[in-house]
Amino acid sequence: MEAKAEKIVMPGDIIKDTQLLNKKQKIILGPGLRTDGETVYACKAGILKHRSNVFYVDNFQKRYIPSQGENVVGIVTQKAGDIYKVDIGASEQASLSYLAFEGSSKKNRPNIQIGDIVYAKLLVASKDMEPEIVCVDSFGKKGKLGVLSTNGMLFTCSLSLVRKILKPNCPLLRLLSDELKYELAVGINGKIWIKSKTSVEDTIAVANAILAAEYTVPSEFPQLCDSIMKSLVKLK
Amino acid sequence: MTENEYSLRFLNCELNYLSVTDGSAIFMQGDTAVIAGVYGPVESKLHKMFYNKANVEASFRPMKGPPSVNDRLMESYIKDVCEASLITSLYPASSISVNIQELEDCGGLLASVINASCLALINSGLAMKFIFAAVCCMIDKESENVIIDPNMKQLNNAKAAFTCVFDNLNKDIICCQTSGRFTEKELLKSIEMCRETVQTIFTFYRDIVTKYATAI
């Protein structure tokens, strides 16, 4: 079976599009594609996407596979000597050193309890090694990373939904911010933390809007936001 | 050969049927219905861990009662087929478990179970070398005709019954389960007929994936 870009591919399909490009041009294969000799095969079921010389498969997935440099939301589950163990939804728990916070030192440890939620960046992610996360960038600044406040709400959703709402042209979060005031941290691992400044109802409304967005096309987001806002008004 | 002899019973499927699993599917073939759920890759128990590949487990629950010896055999078929199709080396030191619940058995249960587990694996987004599909067929006691995808009533008159699993690369056979008495010629003929039918199921898989991929 052959397949073209923006088409549905199934595992085992041979991808012919990569041969159309100039032989000298380097081709980058993203997630969902693998090579066997000269042939390119799909190994996930989804839509084949293609941007200049980058090819990948956009598929539905719930289980997170760590990948270097991605921002994730996790829950601290264990304190063991110099490191914290953080559940990021992958097959293994990630480790987070207490030195990987802004301004922390051996004497000045960050105050983190078991059950806290952290927004962190994956420093090491390899299939054979335990993932390692940090809450600072390479300049030692925390930026947006760090411990998230305890009076927010954390929920889990599919990885494709996270990618959908994080797309630069996705209007959902902008539409919601016109009506409600909220803070949120979206982890590419399918965990989203939300905190509304005003009330618990608002927090839940934002969460519902995000979850409902999974099976809604972007052009229908304004209607979706309207209906969420209407039900919120009724509640109050 | 008439058109009817090559046709399968009505296929129906819903993906992502369970909320907790990483991938799941409810699958109906005629009146035979099963639910499949896949967890993985998750942290593996130490004594079951392989350092170079994922450990694949299958568990089958019959409609009532605990699993019997035959159900254990079914589990081994599911495990071997899933392990062959998954690229387990991408998920070392982890565990992938495929869980199947029987809802109704009206003939061709093993075929439905294997098809449901393939759909659940597709839904889970695990990397696979190929996808697989199973077709059940039987040889009638009196007429000696090969019947594709028989129901329970037809199976009661069977001299022999076969379940063949094929991949989507070259339609090679990857698993075959037989019961009853038959000659080599009959087996080869049945396998060939199943091979010609299996494309229907692969097309069905593609339609299902298309339906869901365009919705998200």
Coordinates of C-alpha atoms in Angstrom, one line a residue:
Chain A
M1 CA 0.0 0.0 0.0
E2 CA 1.3 3.4 -1.0
A3 CA 0.5 6.7 0.7
K4 CA 0.7 10.4 0.0
A5 CA 1.0 13.4 2.3
E6 CA -2.1 14.5 4.2
K7 CA -3.5 11.0 3.6
I8 CA -4.3 8.4 6.2
V9 CA -1.5 5.9 6.8
M10 CA -1.6 2.6 8.6
P11 CA 1.4 0.8 10.1
G12 CA 3.2 -1.1 7.4
D13 CA 2.3 1.4 4.6
I14 CA 5.2 2.4 2.3
I15 CA 5.6 6.2 2.1
K16 CA 6.5 7.2 -1.5
D17 CA 6.4 11.0 -1.0
T18 CA 9.9 11.1 0.3
Q19 CA 11.2 9.9 -3.0
L20 CA 9.6 12.9 -4.8
L21 CA 12.0 15.3 -3.2
N22 CA 15.4 16.2 -4.5
K23 CA 17.9 13.4 -3.9
K24 CA 20.4 15.8 -2.4
Q25 CA 18.0 17.3 0.1
K26 CA 18.0 15.8 3.5
I27 CA 14.7 14.3 4.7
I28 CA 13.7 14.4 8.3
L29 CA 11.4 11.6 9.5
G30 CA 9.4 12.5 12.5
P31 CA 7.4 10.4 14.9
G32 CA 5.4 7.5 13.3
L33 CA 7.8 6.8 10.5
R34 CA 10.7 4.4 10.2
T35 CA 13.2 3.3 7.6
D36 CA 14.1 -0.2 6.5
G37 CA 17.0 0.1 4.1
E38 CA 15.9 2.6 1.4
T39 CA 12.2 2.3 2.1
V40 CA 10.2 4.5 4.4
Y41 CA 7.4 2.7 6.4
A42 CA 4.7 4.2 8.6
C43 CA 4.6 2.6 12.0
K44 CA 1.6 4.5 13.5
A45 CA -2.0 5.0 12.2
G46 CA -2.9 8.6 11.5
I47 CA -2.6 11.5 9.1
L48 CA 0.7 11.8 7.2
K49 CA 1.8 15.4 7.5
H50 CA 4.6 17.0 5.5
R51 CA 6.3 20.4 5.8
S52 CA 9.1 21.1 3.3
N53 CA 11.5 18.2 4.1
V54 CA 9.9 17.0 7.4
F55 CA 7.5 14.1 7.4
Y56 CA 5.6 12.8 10.4
V57 CA 2.4 11.0 11.3
D58 CA -0.2 12.9 13.4
N59 CA -1.9 10.2 15.4
F60 CA -4.2 9.7 18.4
Q61 CA -2.3 8.6 21.5
K62 CA -2.9 8.7 25.3
R63 CA 0.4 7.3 26.7
Y64 CA 3.3 9.7 26.8
I65 CA 6.7 8.7 25.5
P66 CA 9.3 11.2 26.8
S67 CA 11.2 13.3 24.3
Q68 CA 14.0 15.7 25.0
G69 CA 13.3 19.4 25.4
E70 CA 9.5 19.0 25.8
N71 CA 7.6 20.9 28.6
V72 CA 5.7 18.6 30.9
V73 CA 3.4 18.8 33.9
G74 CA 4.0 16.2 36.6
I75 CA 3.2 15.2 40.1
V76 CA 5.9 14.8 42.8
T77 CA 5.5 11.3 44.2
Q78 CA 8.7 10.6 46.2
K79 CA 11.5 12.4 47.9
A80 CA 14.7 10.3 47.8
G81 CA 17.9 12.0 49.0
D82 CA 19.0 14.5 46.4
I83 CA 16.2 13.9 43.9
Y84 CA 12.5 14.0 43.7
K85 CA 10.5 11.4 41.7
V86 CA 7.9 12.9 39.4
D87 CA 5.1 11.1 37.7
I88 CA 4.9 12.6 34.1
G89 CA 2.6 9.8 32.8
A90 CA 5.4 7.9 31.0
S91 CA 6.4 4.3 31.6
E92 CA 9.0 5.4 34.2
Q93 CA 9.0 8.2 36.7
A94 CA 11.2 11.2 35.9
S95 CA 13.9 12.4 38.3
L96 CA 14.1 16.0 39.4
S97 CA 17.2 17.2 41.2
Y98 CA 16.7 19.7 44.0
L99 CA 19.5 21.7 42.4
A100 CA 17.5 22.1 39.2
F101 CA 15.6 25.1 40.6
E102 CA 16.4 28.8 40.3
G103 CA 18.5 30.0 43.1
S104 CA 18.7 26.7 44.9
S105 CA 21.9 25.4 46.4
K106 CA 23.0 22.7 48.8
K107 CA 22.1 24.9 51.7
N108 CA 19.0 26.5 50.2
R109 CA 16.7 23.7 49.1
P110 CA 13.5 24.3 47.3
N111 CA 10.4 23.7 49.4
I112 CA 8.6 20.9 47.6
Q113 CA 6.2 18.4 49.2
I114 CA 5.0 15.1 47.9
G115 CA 1.8 15.7 45.8
D116 CA 3.0 19.1 44.5
I117 CA 2.6 19.7 40.8
V118 CA 5.6 20.9 38.8
Y119 CA 5.9 22.4 35.3
A120 CA 9.3 21.3 34.0
K121 CA 11.4 20.7 30.9
L122 CA 12.8 17.3 29.9
L123 CA 16.6 17.4 30.0
V124 CA 17.3 13.7 29.3
A125 CA 14.8 11.5 27.5
S126 CA 16.0 8.3 26.0
K127 CA 14.3 4.9 25.7
D128 CA 17.0 3.2 27.7
M129 CA 17.4 5.8 30.5
E130 CA 15.3 7.3 33.2
P131 CA 13.9 10.7 32.1
E132 CA 15.3 13.7 33.9
I133 CA 13.5 17.0 34.2
V134 CA 14.6 20.4 35.3
C135 CA 12.8 23.6 36.4
V136 CA 15.4 26.0 35.0
D137 CA 16.6 27.0 31.5
S138 CA 20.2 26.9 30.4
F139 CA 20.8 30.3 31.9
G140 CA 19.7 29.2 35.3
K141 CA 16.5 31.2 35.2
K142 CA 13.1 29.6 35.9
G143 CA 11.1 31.4 33.3
K144 CA 7.6 29.9 33.4
L145 CA 8.8 26.6 34.9
G146 CA 8.6 25.6 38.6
V147 CA 6.1 24.5 41.2
L148 CA 2.5 25.2 40.4
S149 CA 0.1 26.6 43.0
T150 CA -1.9 24.0 45.0
N151 CA -5.3 25.6 44.5
G152 CA -5.5 24.8 40.8
M153 CA -6.9 21.8 39.1
L154 CA -5.0 19.1 37.2
F155 CA -6.6 16.8 34.6
T156 CA -5.4 14.4 32.0
C157 CA -6.3 14.3 28.3
S158 CA -5.1 12.7 25.1
L159 CA -1.8 13.9 23.6
S160 CA -3.4 14.8 20.3
L161 CA -5.7 17.2 22.2
V162 CA -2.8 18.9 23.8
R163 CA -1.0 19.3 20.4
K164 CA -4.3 20.7 19.0
I165 CA -4.7 23.5 21.6
L166 CA -1.0 24.3 21.5
K167 CA -1.0 25.0 17.8
P168 CA -0.1 28.7 17.2
N169 CA -3.2 29.3 15.2
C170 CA -5.6 27.6 17.6
P171 CA -8.2 30.1 18.8
L172 CA -9.6 28.2 21.8
L173 CA -7.5 29.6 24.7
R174 CA -7.7 33.1 23.2
L175 CA -11.5 32.9 23.0
L176 CA -11.7 31.6 26.6
S177 CA -9.5 34.4 27.9
D178 CA -11.9 37.0 26.4
E179 CA -14.5 35.8 28.9
L180 CA -12.7 34.3 31.8
K181 CA -9.5 35.1 33.7
Y182 CA -7.3 32.0 34.2
E183 CA -3.8 30.7 34.4
L184 CA -2.9 27.4 32.8
A185 CA 0.1 25.1 32.3
V186 CA -0.2 22.7 29.4
G187 CA 2.2 19.7 29.5
I188 CA 2.8 18.0 26.2
N189 CA 2.4 14.8 28.2
G190 CA -1.3 15.2 28.3
K191 CA -1.6 16.8 31.7
I192 CA -3.1 20.3 32.0
W193 CA -3.2 22.4 35.1
I194 CA -5.7 25.2 35.4
K195 CA -6.3 27.9 38.0
S196 CA -8.9 30.6 37.7
K197 CA -8.4 33.7 39.6
T198 CA -12.1 34.2 40.4
S199 CA -13.9 31.0 41.2
V200 CA -13.9 27.2 41.1
E201 CA -16.7 27.1 38.6
D202 CA -14.6 29.1 36.1
T203 CA -11.8 26.6 36.5
I204 CA -14.1 23.7 35.8
A205 CA -15.6 25.6 32.8
V206 CA -12.2 26.1 31.2
A207 CA -11.4 22.4 31.8
N208 CA -14.7 21.3 30.2
A209 CA -14.1 23.6 27.2
I210 CA -10.7 22.1 26.6
L211 CA -12.0 18.5 26.9
A212 CA -14.9 19.3 24.6
A213 CA -12.5 20.7 22.0
E214 CA -11.2 17.2 21.3
Y215 CA -14.0 16.4 18.8
T216 CA -14.7 19.9 17.7
V217 CA -13.2 21.5 14.6
P218 CA -11.4 24.8 15.2
S219 CA -14.1 26.8 13.2
E220 CA -16.7 25.8 15.8
F221 CA -14.8 26.9 18.8
P222 CA -16.7 30.2 19.1
Q223 CA -20.0 28.3 19.5
L224 CA -18.4 25.9 22.0
C225 CA -17.2 28.8 24.1
D226 CA -20.6 30.4 23.9
S227 CA -22.4 27.3 25.1
I228 CA -19.8 26.9 28.0
M229 CA -20.3 30.5 29.0
K230 CA -24.1 30.2 28.9
S231 CA -24.1 27.1 31.2
L232 CA -21.7 29.0 33.5
V233 CA -24.1 31.9 33.8
K234 CA -27.0 29.6 34.6
L235 CA -24.9 28.0 37.4
K236 CA -24.3 31.4 39.0
Chain B
M1 CA -17.3 -19.3 -6.5
T2 CA -20.1 -16.9 -5.7
E3 CA -19.7 -13.4 -4.2
N4 CA -21.5 -14.6 -1.0
E5 CA -18.9 -17.2 -0.1
Y6 CA -16.2 -14.7 0.1
S7 CA -18.2 -12.2 2.2
L8 CA -17.7 -11.6 5.9
R9 CA -20.4 -11.0 8.4
F10 CA -21.2 -7.4 9.3
L11 CA -18.3 -5.6 10.9
N12 CA -18.7 -2.8 13.4
C13 CA -16.2 -1.1 15.7
E14 CA -15.8 1.9 18.1
L15 CA -12.3 3.0 19.0
N16 CA -11.3 4.6 22.4
Y17 CA -14.3 2.9 24.0
L18 CA -12.7 2.7 27.5
S19 CA -11.5 5.8 29.3
V20 CA -8.7 4.5 31.5
T21 CA -6.8 2.4 29.0
D22 CA -4.2 3.7 26.6
G23 CA -6.0 2.3 23.6
S24 CA -9.2 0.4 23.3
A25 CA -11.8 -0.9 20.9
I26 CA -15.1 -2.6 21.0
F27 CA -15.5 -4.9 17.9
M28 CA -18.4 -6.8 16.5
Q29 CA -18.3 -9.3 13.7
G30 CA -21.8 -10.5 13.1
D31 CA -23.1 -11.2 16.5
T32 CA -19.7 -12.0 18.1
A33 CA -18.6 -9.1 20.2
V34 CA -15.5 -8.4 22.2
I35 CA -13.8 -5.4 24.0
A36 CA -10.1 -5.0 23.8
G37 CA -8.0 -2.7 25.9
V38 CA -4.2 -2.0 25.7
Y39 CA -2.0 -0.6 28.5
G40 CA 1.5 0.4 27.6
P41 CA 4.2 1.0 27.7
V42 CA 4.1 0.8 31.5
E43 CA 6.7 0.0 34.1
S44 CA 7.4 -3.7 34.1
K45 CA 7.7 -6.0 37.0
L46 CA 11.4 -6.9 37.7
H47 CA 11.1 -10.6 37.0
K48 CA 9.2 -10.1 33.8
M49 CA 11.5 -7.3 32.5
F50 CA 13.7 -7.6 29.4
Y51 CA 16.5 -5.0 29.1
N52 CA 16.3 -4.9 25.2
K53 CA 12.6 -5.1 24.5
A54 CA 9.1 -4.7 25.9
N55 CA 7.3 -7.6 27.6
V56 CA 4.0 -8.2 25.9
E57 CA 1.2 -9.8 27.9
A58 CA -2.2 -10.9 26.9
S59 CA -5.2 -11.7 29.1
F60 CA -8.5 -13.0 28.0
R61 CA -11.7 -13.0 30.1
P62 CA -14.5 -15.2 29.0
M63 CA -18.2 -14.1 29.2
K64 CA -18.6 -15.9 32.6
G65 CA -16.4 -17.7 35.0
P66 CA -12.6 -17.7 35.2
P67 CA -10.4 -18.4 32.1
S68 CA -10.2 -22.0 31.2
V69 CA -7.3 -24.0 29.5
N70 CA -8.7 -23.1 26.0
D71 CA -8.8 -19.4 27.0
R72 CA -5.1 -19.7 28.0
L73 CA -4.3 -21.1 24.6
M74 CA -6.2 -18.1 23.1
E75 CA -4.1 -15.8 25.2
S76 CA -0.9 -17.3 23.8
Y77 CA -2.2 -16.7 20.2
I78 CA -3.0 -13.0 21.0
K79 CA 0.4 -12.5 22.7
D80 CA 2.4 -14.0 19.9
V81 CA 0.5 -12.1 17.1
C82 CA 0.8 -8.8 19.0
E83 CA 4.4 -9.3 19.8
A84 CA 5.2 -10.0 16.2
S85 CA 3.6 -6.8 15.0
L86 CA 4.8 -4.4 17.7
I87 CA 8.3 -2.9 17.5
T88 CA 9.1 -3.9 21.0
S89 CA 12.7 -2.8 20.9
L90 CA 11.5 0.8 21.0
Y91 CA 10.1 0.3 24.5
P92 CA 12.8 -1.5 26.5
A93 CA 12.3 -2.5 30.1
S94 CA 8.6 -1.8 29.9
S95 CA 5.5 -3.9 29.7
I96 CA 2.6 -3.8 27.2
S97 CA -0.6 -5.6 28.2
V98 CA -3.5 -6.5 25.9
N99 CA -6.7 -7.3 27.7
I100 CA -9.7 -8.8 26.0
Q101 CA -13.2 -9.3 27.4
E102 CA -15.6 -11.6 25.5
L103 CA -19.2 -10.2 25.3
E104 CA -20.9 -12.7 23.0
D105 CA -19.6 -15.7 21.1
C106 CA -21.6 -16.5 17.9
G107 CA -18.7 -18.2 16.1
G108 CA -15.3 -17.1 15.1
L109 CA -14.4 -15.8 18.5
L110 CA -10.6 -16.1 18.0
A111 CA -10.8 -14.1 14.8
S112 CA -12.8 -11.3 16.5
V113 CA -10.5 -11.3 19.5
I114 CA -7.4 -10.9 17.2
N115 CA -9.1 -8.2 15.1
A116 CA -10.2 -6.3 18.3
S117 CA -6.7 -6.4 19.7
C118 CA -5.3 -5.0 16.4
L119 CA -7.7 -2.1 16.6
A120 CA -6.9 -1.5 20.2
L121 CA -3.1 -1.4 19.3
I122 CA -3.8 1.0 16.5
N123 CA -5.7 3.2 18.9
S124 CA -3.0 3.1 21.5
G125 CA -0.5 4.7 19.1
L126 CA 2.2 2.1 19.8
A127 CA 4.8 1.7 17.0
M128 CA 4.0 -1.4 14.8
K129 CA 5.8 -3.0 11.9
F130 CA 2.5 -4.1 10.3
I131 CA -1.1 -4.5 11.2
F132 CA -2.9 -7.9 11.2
A133 CA -6.3 -9.3 10.6
A134 CA -7.8 -12.7 11.2
V135 CA -10.4 -14.6 9.1
C136 CA -12.2 -17.7 10.3
C137 CA -13.4 -20.4 7.9
M138 CA -14.7 -24.0 8.0
I139 CA -15.3 -27.0 5.9
D140 CA -18.9 -28.3 5.8
K141 CA -19.4 -31.9 6.9
E142 CA -21.8 -32.9 4.1
S143 CA -21.2 -30.6 1.2
E144 CA -17.4 -30.3 1.8
N145 CA -17.6 -26.6 0.9
V146 CA -15.4 -24.0 2.4
I147 CA -17.5 -21.4 4.3
I148 CA -15.8 -18.1 5.1
D149 CA -16.6 -16.5 8.5
P150 CA -19.3 -19.0 9.7
N151 CA -21.7 -18.4 12.5
M152 CA -22.4 -20.8 15.4
K153 CA -25.1 -22.7 13.6
Q154 CA -22.9 -23.4 10.6
L155 CA -19.9 -24.3 12.9
N156 CA -22.0 -27.1 14.4
N157 CA -21.9 -28.9 11.0
A158 CA -18.2 -28.3 10.5
K159 CA -15.7 -31.1 9.7
A160 CA -12.8 -28.7 10.3
A161 CA -12.4 -25.1 11.3
F162 CA -9.5 -22.7 10.7
T163 CA -8.5 -19.3 11.9
C164 CA -5.8 -17.6 9.8
V165 CA -4.0 -14.3 10.7
F166 CA -2.4 -12.3 8.0
D167 CA -0.2 -9.1 7.9
N168 CA -0.9 -6.2 5.6
L169 CA 2.6 -6.1 4.0
N170 CA 2.4 -9.1 1.7
K171 CA -0.6 -10.8 3.2
D172 CA 1.7 -13.4 4.7
I173 CA 0.3 -15.8 7.2
I174 CA 1.5 -15.1 10.7
C175 CA -0.7 -17.4 12.8
C176 CA -3.0 -20.3 12.0
Q177 CA -5.3 -22.2 14.4
T178 CA -7.0 -25.4 13.2
S179 CA -9.4 -27.9 14.7
G180 CA -11.0 -31.1 13.3
R181 CA -9.8 -33.5 10.6
F182 CA -8.8 -32.3 7.2
T183 CA -6.3 -33.0 4.4
E184 CA -3.3 -30.8 3.5
K185 CA -5.1 -29.8 0.3
E186 CA -8.2 -28.6 2.2
L187 CA -6.0 -26.6 4.5
L188 CA -4.1 -24.9 1.7
K189 CA -7.3 -24.1 -0.1
S190 CA -8.9 -22.6 3.0
I191 CA -5.9 -20.5 3.7
E192 CA -5.9 -19.2 0.2
M193 CA -9.6 -18.3 0.5
C194 CA -9.0 -16.5 3.8
R195 CA -6.2 -14.6 2.2
E196 CA -8.5 -13.3 -0.5
T197 CA -11.1 -12.2 2.0
V198 CA -8.7 -10.5 4.5
Q199 CA -8.4 -7.3 2.4
T200 CA -12.0 -6.5 3.5
I201 CA -10.9 -6.3 7.1
F202 CA -7.8 -4.1 6.3
T203 CA -10.1 -1.8 4.3
F204 CA -12.5 -1.7 7.3
Y205 CA -9.5 -0.8 9.6
R206 CA -8.5 2.1 7.3
D207 CA -12.1 3.4 7.1
I208 CA -12.3 3.4 10.9
V209 CA -9.0 5.2 11.3
T210 CA -10.0 7.7 8.7
K211 CA -13.3 8.4 10.5
Y212 CA -11.5 9.0 13.8
A213 CA -8.4 10.8 12.4
T214 CA -10.6 13.4 10.6
A215 CA -12.6 14.0 13.8
I216 CA -9.7 15.0 16.0

